[in-house]
Tab-separated table of C-alpha atoms in Angstrom:
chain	number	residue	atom	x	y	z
A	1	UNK	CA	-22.733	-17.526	10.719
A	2	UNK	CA	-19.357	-16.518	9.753
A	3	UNK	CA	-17.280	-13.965	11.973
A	4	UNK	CA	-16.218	-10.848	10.393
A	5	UNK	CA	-12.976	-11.575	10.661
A	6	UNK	CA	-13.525	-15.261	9.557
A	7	UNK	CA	-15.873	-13.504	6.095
A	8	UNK	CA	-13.374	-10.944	5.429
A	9	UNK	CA	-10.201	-14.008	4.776
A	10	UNK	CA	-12.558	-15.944	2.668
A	11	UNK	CA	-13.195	-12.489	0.613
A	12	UNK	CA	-9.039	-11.774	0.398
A	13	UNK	CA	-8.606	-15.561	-0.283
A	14	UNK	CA	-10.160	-14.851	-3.569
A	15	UNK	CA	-8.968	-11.618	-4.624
A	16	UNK	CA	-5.739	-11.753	-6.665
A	17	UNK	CA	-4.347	-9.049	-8.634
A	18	UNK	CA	-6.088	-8.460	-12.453
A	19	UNK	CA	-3.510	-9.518	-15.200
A	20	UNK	CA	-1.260	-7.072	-15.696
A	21	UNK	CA	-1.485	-5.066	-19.234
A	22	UNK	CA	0.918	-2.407	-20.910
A	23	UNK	CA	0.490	1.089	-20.093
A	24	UNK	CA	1.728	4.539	-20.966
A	25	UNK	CA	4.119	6.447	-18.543
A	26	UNK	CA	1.298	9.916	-18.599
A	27	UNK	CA	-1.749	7.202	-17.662
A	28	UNK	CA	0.282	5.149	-14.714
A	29	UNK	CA	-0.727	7.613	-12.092
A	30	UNK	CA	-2.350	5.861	-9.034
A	31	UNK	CA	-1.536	2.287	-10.754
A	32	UNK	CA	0.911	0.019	-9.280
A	33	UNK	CA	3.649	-1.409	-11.233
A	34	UNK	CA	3.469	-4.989	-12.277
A	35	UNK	CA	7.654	-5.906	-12.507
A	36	UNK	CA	10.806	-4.064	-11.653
A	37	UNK	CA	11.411	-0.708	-13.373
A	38	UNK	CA	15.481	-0.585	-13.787
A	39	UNK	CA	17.773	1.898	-14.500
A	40	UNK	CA	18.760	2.583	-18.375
A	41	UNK	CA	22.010	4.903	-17.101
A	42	UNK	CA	23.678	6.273	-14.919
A	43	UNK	CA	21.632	8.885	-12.695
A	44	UNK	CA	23.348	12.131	-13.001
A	45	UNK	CA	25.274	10.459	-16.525
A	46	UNK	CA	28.084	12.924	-15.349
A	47	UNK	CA	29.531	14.702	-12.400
A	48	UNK	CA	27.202	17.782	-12.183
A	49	UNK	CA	27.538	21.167	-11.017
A	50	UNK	CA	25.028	21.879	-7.925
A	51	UNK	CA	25.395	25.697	-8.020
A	52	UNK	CA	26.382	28.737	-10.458
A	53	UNK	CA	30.604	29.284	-9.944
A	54	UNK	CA	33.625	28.051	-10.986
A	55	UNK	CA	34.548	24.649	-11.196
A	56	UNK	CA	37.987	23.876	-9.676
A	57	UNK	CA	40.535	21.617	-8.776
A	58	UNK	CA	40.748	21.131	-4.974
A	59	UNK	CA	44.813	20.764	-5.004
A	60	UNK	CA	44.976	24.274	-6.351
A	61	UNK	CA	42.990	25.649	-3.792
A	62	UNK	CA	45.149	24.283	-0.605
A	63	UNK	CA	46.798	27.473	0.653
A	64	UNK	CA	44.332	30.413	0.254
A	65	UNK	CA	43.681	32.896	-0.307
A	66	UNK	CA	44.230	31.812	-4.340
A	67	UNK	CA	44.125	33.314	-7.829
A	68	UNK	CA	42.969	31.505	-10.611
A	69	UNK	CA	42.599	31.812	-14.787
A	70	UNK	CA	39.332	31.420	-15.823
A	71	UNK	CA	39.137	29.057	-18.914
A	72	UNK	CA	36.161	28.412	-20.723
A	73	UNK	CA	31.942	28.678	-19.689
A	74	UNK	CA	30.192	25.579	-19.556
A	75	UNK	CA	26.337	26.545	-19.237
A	76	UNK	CA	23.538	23.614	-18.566
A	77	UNK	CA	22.940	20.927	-21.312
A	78	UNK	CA	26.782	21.712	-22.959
A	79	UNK	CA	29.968	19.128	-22.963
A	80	UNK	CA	33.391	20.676	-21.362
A	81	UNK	CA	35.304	20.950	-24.314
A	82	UNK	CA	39.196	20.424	-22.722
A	83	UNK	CA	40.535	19.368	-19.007
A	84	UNK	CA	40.916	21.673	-16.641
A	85	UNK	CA	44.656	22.494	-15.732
A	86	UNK	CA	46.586	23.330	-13.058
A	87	UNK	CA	45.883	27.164	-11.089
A	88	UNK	CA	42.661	26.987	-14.408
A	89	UNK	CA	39.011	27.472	-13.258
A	90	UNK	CA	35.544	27.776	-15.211
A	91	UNK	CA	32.593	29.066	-15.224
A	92	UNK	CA	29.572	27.103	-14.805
A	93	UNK	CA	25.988	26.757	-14.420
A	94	UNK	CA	23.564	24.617	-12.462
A	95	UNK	CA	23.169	21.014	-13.564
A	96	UNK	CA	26.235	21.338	-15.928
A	97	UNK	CA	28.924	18.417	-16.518
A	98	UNK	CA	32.095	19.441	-14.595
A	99	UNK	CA	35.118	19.314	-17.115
A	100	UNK	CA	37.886	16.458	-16.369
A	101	UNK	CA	40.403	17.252	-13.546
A	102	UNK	CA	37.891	19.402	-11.805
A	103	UNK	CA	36.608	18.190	-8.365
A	104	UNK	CA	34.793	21.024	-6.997
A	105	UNK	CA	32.742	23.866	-7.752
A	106	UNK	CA	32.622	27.301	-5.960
A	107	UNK	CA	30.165	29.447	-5.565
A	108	UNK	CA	30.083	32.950	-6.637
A	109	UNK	CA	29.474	34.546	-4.220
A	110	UNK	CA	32.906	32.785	-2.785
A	111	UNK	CA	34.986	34.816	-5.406
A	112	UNK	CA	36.388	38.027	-6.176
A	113	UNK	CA	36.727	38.485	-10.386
A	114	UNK	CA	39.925	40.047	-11.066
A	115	UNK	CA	40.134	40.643	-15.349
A	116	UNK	CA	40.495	37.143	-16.504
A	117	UNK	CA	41.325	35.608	-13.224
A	118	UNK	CA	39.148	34.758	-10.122
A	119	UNK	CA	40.622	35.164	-6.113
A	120	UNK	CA	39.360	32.480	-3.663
A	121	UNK	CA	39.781	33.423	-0.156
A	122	UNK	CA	36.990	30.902	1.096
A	123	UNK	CA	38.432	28.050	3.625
A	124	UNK	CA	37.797	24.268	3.464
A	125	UNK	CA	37.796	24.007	-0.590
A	126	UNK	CA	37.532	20.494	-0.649
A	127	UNK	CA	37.206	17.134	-3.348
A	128	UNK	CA	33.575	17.171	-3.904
A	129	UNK	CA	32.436	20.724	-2.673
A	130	UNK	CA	28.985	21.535	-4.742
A	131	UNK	CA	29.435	18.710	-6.795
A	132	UNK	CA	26.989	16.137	-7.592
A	133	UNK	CA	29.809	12.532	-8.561
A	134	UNK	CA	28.051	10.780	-11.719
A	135	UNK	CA	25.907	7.503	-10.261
A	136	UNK	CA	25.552	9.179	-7.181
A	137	UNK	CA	21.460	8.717	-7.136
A	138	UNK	CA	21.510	5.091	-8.987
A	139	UNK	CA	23.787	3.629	-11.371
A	140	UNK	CA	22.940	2.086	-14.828
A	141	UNK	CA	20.975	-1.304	-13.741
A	142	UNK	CA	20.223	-0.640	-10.179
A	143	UNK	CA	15.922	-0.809	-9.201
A	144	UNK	CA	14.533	2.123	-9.489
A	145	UNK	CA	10.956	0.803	-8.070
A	146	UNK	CA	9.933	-2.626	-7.374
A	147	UNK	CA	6.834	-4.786	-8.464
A	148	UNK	CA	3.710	-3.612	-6.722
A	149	UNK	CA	5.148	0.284	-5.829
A	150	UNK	CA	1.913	2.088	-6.421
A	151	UNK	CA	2.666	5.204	-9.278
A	152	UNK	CA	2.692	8.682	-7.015
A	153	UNK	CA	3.398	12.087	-8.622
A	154	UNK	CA	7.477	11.617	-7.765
A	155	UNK	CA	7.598	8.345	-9.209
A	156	UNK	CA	6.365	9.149	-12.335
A	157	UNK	CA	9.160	11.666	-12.482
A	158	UNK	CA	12.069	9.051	-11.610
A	159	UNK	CA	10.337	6.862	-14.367
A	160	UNK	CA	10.604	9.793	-17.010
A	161	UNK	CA	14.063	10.453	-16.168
A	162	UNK	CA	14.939	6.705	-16.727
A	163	UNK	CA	13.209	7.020	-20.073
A	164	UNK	CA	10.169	4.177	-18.773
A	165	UNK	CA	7.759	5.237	-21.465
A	166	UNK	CA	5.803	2.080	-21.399
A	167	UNK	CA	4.723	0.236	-18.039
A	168	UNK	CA	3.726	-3.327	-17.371
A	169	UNK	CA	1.174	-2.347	-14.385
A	170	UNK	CA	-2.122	-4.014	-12.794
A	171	UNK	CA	-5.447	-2.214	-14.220
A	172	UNK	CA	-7.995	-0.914	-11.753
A	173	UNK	CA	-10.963	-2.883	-11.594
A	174	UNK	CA	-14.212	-2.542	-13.229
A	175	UNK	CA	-17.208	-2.436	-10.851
A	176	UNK	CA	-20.630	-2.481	-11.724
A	177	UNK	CA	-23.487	-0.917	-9.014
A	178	UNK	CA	-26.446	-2.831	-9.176
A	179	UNK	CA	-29.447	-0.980	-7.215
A	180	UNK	CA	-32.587	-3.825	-6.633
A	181	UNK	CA	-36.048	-2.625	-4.960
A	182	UNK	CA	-39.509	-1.827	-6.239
A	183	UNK	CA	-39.513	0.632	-3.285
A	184	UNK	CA	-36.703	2.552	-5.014
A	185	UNK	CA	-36.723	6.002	-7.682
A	186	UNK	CA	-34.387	8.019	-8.772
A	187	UNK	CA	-32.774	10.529	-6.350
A	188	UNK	CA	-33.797	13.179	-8.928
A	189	UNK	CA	-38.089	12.376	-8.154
A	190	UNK	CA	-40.216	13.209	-5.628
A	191	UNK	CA	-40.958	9.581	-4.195
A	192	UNK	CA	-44.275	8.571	-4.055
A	193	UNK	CA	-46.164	6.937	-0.954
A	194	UNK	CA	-43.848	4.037	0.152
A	195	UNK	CA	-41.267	4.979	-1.986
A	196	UNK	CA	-37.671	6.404	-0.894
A	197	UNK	CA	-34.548	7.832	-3.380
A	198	UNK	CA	-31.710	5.584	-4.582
A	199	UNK	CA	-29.197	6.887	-2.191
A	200	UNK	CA	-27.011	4.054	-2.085
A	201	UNK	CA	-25.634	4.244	-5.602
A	202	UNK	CA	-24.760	7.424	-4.974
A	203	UNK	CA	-23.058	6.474	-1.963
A	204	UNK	CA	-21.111	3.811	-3.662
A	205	UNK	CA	-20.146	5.479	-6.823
A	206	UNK	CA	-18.412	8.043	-4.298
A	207	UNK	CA	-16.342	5.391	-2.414
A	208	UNK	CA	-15.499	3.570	-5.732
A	209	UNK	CA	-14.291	7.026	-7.226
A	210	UNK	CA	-10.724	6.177	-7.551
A	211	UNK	CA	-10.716	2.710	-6.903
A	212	UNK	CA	-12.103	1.845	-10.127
A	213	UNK	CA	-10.718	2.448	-13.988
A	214	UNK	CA	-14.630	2.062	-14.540
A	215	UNK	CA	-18.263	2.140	-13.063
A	216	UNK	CA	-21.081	1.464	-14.471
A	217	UNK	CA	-24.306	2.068	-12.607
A	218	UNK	CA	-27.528	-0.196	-13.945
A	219	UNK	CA	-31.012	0.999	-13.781
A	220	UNK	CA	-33.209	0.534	-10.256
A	221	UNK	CA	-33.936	-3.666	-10.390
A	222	UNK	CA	-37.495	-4.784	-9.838
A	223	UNK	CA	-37.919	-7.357	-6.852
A	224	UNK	CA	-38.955	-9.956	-9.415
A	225	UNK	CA	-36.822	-12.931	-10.245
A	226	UNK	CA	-37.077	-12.342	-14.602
A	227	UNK	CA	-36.293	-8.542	-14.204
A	228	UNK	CA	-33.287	-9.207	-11.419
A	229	UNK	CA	-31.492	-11.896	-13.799
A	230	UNK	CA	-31.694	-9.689	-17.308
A	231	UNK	CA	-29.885	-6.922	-15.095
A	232	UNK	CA	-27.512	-8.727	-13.008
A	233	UNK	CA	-26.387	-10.501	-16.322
A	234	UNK	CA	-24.299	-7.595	-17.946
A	235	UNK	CA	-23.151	-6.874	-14.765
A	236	UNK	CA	-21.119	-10.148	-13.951
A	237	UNK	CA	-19.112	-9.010	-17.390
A	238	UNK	CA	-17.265	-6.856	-14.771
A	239	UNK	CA	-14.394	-7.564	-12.170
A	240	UNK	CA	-16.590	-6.956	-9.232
A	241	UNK	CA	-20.293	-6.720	-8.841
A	242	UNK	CA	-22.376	-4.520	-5.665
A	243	UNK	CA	-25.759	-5.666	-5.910
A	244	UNK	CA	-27.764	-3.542	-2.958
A	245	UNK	CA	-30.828	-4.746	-1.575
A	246	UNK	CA	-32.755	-8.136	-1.430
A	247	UNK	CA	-30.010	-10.493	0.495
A	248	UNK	CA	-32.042	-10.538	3.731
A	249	UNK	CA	-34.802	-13.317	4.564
A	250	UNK	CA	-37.833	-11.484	3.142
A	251	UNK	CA	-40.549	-12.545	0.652
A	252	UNK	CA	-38.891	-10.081	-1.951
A	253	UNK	CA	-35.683	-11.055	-1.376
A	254	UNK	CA	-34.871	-12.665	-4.223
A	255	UNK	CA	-31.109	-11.414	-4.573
A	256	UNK	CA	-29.590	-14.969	-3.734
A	257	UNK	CA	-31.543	-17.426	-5.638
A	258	UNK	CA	-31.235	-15.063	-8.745
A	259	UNK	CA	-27.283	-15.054	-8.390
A	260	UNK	CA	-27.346	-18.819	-8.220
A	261	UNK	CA	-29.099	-19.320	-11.581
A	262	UNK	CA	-26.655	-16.882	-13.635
A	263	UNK	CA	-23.976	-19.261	-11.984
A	264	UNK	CA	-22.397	-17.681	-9.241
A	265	UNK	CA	-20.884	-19.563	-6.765
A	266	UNK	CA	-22.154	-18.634	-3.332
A	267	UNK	CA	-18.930	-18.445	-0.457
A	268	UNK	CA	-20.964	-17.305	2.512
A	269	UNK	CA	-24.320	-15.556	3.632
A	270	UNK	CA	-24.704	-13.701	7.003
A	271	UNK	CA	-22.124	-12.973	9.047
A	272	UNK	CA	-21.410	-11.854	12.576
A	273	UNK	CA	-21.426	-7.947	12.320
A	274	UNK	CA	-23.285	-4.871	12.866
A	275	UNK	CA	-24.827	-3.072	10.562
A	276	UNK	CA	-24.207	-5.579	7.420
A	277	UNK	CA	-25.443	-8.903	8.539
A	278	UNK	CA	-27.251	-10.170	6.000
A	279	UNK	CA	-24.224	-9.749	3.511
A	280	UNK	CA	-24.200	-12.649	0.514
A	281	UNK	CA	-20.828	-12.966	-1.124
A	282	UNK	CA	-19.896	-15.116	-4.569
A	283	UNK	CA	-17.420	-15.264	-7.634
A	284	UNK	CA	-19.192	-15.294	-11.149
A	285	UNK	CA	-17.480	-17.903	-13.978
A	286	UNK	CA	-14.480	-16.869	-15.376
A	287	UNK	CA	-14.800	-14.792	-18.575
A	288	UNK	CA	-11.849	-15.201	-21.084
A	289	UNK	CA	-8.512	-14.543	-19.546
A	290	UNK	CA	-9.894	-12.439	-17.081
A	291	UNK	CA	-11.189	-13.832	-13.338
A	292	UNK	CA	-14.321	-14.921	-12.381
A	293	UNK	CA	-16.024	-11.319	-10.312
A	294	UNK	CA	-16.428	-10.855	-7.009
A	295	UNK	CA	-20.144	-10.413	-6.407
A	296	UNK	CA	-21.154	-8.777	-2.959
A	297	UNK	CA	-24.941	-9.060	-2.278
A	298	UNK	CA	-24.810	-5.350	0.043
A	299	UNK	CA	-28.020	-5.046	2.443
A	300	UNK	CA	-30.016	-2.169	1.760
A	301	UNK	CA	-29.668	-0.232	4.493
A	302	UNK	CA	-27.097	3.033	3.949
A	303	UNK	CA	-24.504	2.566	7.150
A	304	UNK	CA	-24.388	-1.089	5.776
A	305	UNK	CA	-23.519	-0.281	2.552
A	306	UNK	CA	-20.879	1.739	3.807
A	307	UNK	CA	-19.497	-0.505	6.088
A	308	UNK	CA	-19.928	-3.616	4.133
A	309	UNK	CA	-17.564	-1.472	1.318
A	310	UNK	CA	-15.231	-0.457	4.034
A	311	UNK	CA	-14.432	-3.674	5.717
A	312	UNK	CA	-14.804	-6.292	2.454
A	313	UNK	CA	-14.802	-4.309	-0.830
A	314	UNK	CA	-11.929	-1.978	-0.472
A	315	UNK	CA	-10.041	-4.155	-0.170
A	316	UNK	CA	-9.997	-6.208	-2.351
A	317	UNK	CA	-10.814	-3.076	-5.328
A	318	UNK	CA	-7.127	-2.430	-3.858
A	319	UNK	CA	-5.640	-6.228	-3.971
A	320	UNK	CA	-7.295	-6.326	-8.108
A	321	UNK	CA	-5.262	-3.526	-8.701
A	322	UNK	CA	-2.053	-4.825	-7.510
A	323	UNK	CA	-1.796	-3.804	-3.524
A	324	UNK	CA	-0.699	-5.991	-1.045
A	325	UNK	CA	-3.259	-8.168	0.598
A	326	UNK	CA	-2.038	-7.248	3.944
A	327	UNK	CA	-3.264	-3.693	3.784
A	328	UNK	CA	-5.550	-2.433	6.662
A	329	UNK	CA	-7.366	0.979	6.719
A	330	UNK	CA	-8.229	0.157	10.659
A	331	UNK	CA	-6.123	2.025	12.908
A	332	UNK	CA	-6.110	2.190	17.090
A	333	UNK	CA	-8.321	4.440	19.089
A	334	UNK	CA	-8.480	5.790	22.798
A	335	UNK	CA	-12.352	5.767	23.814
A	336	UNK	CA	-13.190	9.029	24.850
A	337	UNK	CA	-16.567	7.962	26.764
A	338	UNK	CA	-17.892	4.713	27.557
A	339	UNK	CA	-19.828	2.457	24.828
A	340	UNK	CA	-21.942	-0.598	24.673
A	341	UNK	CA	-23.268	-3.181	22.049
A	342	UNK	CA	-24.352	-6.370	21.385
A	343	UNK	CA	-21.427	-8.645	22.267
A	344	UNK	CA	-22.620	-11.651	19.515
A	345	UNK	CA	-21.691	-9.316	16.865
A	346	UNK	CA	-18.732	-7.170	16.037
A	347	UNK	CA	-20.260	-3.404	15.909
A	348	UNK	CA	-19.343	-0.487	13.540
A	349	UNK	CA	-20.404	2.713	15.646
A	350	UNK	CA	-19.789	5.859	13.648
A	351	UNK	CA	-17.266	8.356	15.555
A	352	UNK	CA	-15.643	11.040	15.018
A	353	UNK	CA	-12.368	12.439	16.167
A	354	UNK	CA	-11.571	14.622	18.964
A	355	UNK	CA	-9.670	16.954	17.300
A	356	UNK	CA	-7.809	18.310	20.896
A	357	UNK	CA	-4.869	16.356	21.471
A	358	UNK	CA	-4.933	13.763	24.508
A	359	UNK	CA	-2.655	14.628	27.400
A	360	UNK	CA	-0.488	11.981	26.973
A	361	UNK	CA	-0.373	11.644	23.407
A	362	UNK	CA	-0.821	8.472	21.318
A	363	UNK	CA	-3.609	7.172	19.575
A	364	UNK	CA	-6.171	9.178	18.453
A	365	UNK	CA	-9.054	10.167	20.686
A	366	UNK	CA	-12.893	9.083	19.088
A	367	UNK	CA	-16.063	9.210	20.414
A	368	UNK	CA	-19.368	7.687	18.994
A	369	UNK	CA	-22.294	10.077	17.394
A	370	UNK	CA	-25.618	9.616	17.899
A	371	UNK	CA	-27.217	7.361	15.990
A	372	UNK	CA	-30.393	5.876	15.170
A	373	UNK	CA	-29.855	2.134	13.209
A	374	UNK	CA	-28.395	1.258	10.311
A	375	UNK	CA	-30.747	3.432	7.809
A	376	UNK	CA	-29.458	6.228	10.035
A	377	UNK	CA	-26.916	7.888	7.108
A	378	UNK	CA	-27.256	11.339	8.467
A	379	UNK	CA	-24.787	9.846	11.290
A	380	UNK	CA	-21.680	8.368	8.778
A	381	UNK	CA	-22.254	12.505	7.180
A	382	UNK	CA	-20.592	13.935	10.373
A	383	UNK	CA	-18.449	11.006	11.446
A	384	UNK	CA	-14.936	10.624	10.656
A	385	UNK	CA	-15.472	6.763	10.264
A	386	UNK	CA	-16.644	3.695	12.665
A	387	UNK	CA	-15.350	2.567	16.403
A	388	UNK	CA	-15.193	-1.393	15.958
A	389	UNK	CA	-15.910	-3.445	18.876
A	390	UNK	CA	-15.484	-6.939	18.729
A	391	UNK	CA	-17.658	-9.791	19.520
A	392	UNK	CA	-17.320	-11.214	22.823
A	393	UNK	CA	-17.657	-8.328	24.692
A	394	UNK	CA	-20.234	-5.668	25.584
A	395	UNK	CA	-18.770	-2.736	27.068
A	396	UNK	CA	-16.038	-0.687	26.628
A	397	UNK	CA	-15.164	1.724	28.971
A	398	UNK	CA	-13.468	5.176	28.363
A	399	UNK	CA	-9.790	5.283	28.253
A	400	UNK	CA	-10.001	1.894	26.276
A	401	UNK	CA	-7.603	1.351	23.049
A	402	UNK	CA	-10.180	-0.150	20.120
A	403	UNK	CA	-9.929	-0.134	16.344
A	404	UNK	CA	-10.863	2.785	14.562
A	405	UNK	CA	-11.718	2.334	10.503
A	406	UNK	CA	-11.406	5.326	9.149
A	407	UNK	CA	-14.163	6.762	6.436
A	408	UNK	CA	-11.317	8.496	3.914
């Protein structure tokens, strides 16, 4: 069997970003751009007032205090109509264009109005006082973002204000949820004897939330080999597949073989962790211009599901959409208690934080919850995400730095 860490770089090695399509400015929130966004002009286009007052010319303004005729009012959104000359000042509002010769603005409450005159007696009038120079921010040409910046609230301003009504951006993914099981109903019915709800779907639509521009969730599966292929065909029309259930080594488990014969390409089977051992992992046949999916074969079992997503499918939902393939939820953890676990496997333990600060600072302190196996959900409900321990090793004792994978 694989490691973990050996699975996960044979998942990443086959996630590349979707191609990029066109997109309007008002839908590129959360998206990540797929070229350079440049500037159109100048950013302000003009020197710019940063306060109500009187724009001024510093050289008038050496010995105070100092009278000077007001000229004209230049309000917001208005072109100076004349220079300003010498012992002149104007009025003028925030965000207006100062007029030529000006330098400086002053504030109001910096002035004394005497008739059709103003009286400065406020030291240190200097080139450049309240005054915002034209290019300051960027100049006409100059990147405003660079390929792969994901779209936040404050970018999508600077975009608007560059006049970037069209984008060239990578498209979330499309993931299909593919629930298997004859044990399996609806989370909405009372199961009968042997029966349990379809929690898992549930589970995954949540962590896909986001992640995804769309989900589509098929009916429960059958375990039988006819029923499994006519619902895991329509699903492989999507950019990543999460078939749940029937990947272990059981008579039902017919998962694999089913894949196989809809011509998916099987990478791996099994790997070294805990919970999610038995997960399966292909890549459909291409479909037009778009990639082959990513098919995950999830065990059934809740905390694997979770972890399984966590640790393989996140990211690479993020690398589809354009994020870098480096990125790494797992963060490091102080051990708050001692811990143990089978060293042939790297472990997922659900935690949560210690929300007390340490005494000396650093990572975060996390201890593990009490659990009961990998069908133990209740467990991930009040953890803040899972302690990973490593293979190699059994016990960890308290104090000890270890990764932390957080469940956000």
């Amino acid at each position: 069997m694989l490691s973990m860490n050996e699975a996960l770089a044979r998942v990443l090695e086959r996630a590349k970003p979707l191609p990029a399509v066109d997109c309007d400015l008002h839908a590129a929130l959360g998206l990540a751009l797929a070229r350079d966004v440049v500037a159109d002009a100048d950013q302000p286009p003009f020197d710019k007032a940063l306060v109500d007052g009187f724009a001024v010319r510093s050289i008038d303004l050496v010995d105070l205090p100092s009278r000077l005729d007001l000229g004209e009012t230049i309000l917001a959104g208005q072109t100076p109509q004349r220079p300003l000359g010498a012992r002149q000042a104007a009025t003028i509002t925030t965000g207006a264009p100062l007029p030529p010769g000006a330098d400086a603005v002053v504030m109001h409450e910096r002035t004394k109005r005497i008739g059709d005159a103003i009286e400065i007696e406020e030291h240190e009038i200097h080139p450049g006082l309240n005054r915002l120079p034209r290019g300051k921010v960027y100049r006409a040409g100059d990147r405003l973002l660079a390929a792969g910046a994901r779209i936040n609230p404050a970018a999508l301003g600077v975009l608007a204000a560059a006049g970037a009504a069209s984008l060239r951006v990578f498209p979330r993914p499309r993931v299909a949820i593919v629930p298997t099981g004859d044990e399996l109903v609806d989370f909405r019915e009372v199961p009968g004897p042997g029966r349990i709800r379809n929690s898992n779907a549930i589970i995954l639509g949540g962590l896909v939330d986001g992640l995804s521009s769309e989900t589509w969730t098929s009916p429960i599966l059958g375990d039988d080999p006819q029923a499994l292929k006519d619902g895991l065909r329509p699903a492989l029309d999507f950019d990543v597949v999460l078939v749940m259930g029937g990947v272990s080594a059981g008579q039902k488990d017919l998962v694999p073989d089913t894949l196989q014969a809809l011509d998916v390409e099987p990478i791996f089977h099994k790997i070294r962790i805990k919970p999610g051992k038995p997960l399966w992992f292909g890549v459909g046949p291409s479909n037009g211009d778009r990639p082959g999916p990513l098919v995950f074969g999830l065990p059934g079992n809740p905390l694997s599901v979770l972890v399984n997503f966590l640790v393989f499918v996140r990211p690479v939902l993020r690398i589809l959409a354009g994020a870098s393939p480096n990125s790494d939820d797992r963060i490091e953890a102080r051990l708050a208690s001692r811990v143990s676990h089978r060293d042939t496997l790297t472990t997922h333990l659900p935690a949560r934080v210690l929300r007390e600060p340490s005494a000396s600072g650093g990572p975060l302190r996390v201890e593990p919850v009490a659990w009961s196996g990998s069908a133990d959900l209740l467990s991930a409900a009040i953890a803040d995400g899972f302690l990973i321990l490593p293979e190699g090793r059994e016990t960890y004792e308290a104090g000890e730095i270890v990764g932390f994978l957080p469940l956000r």
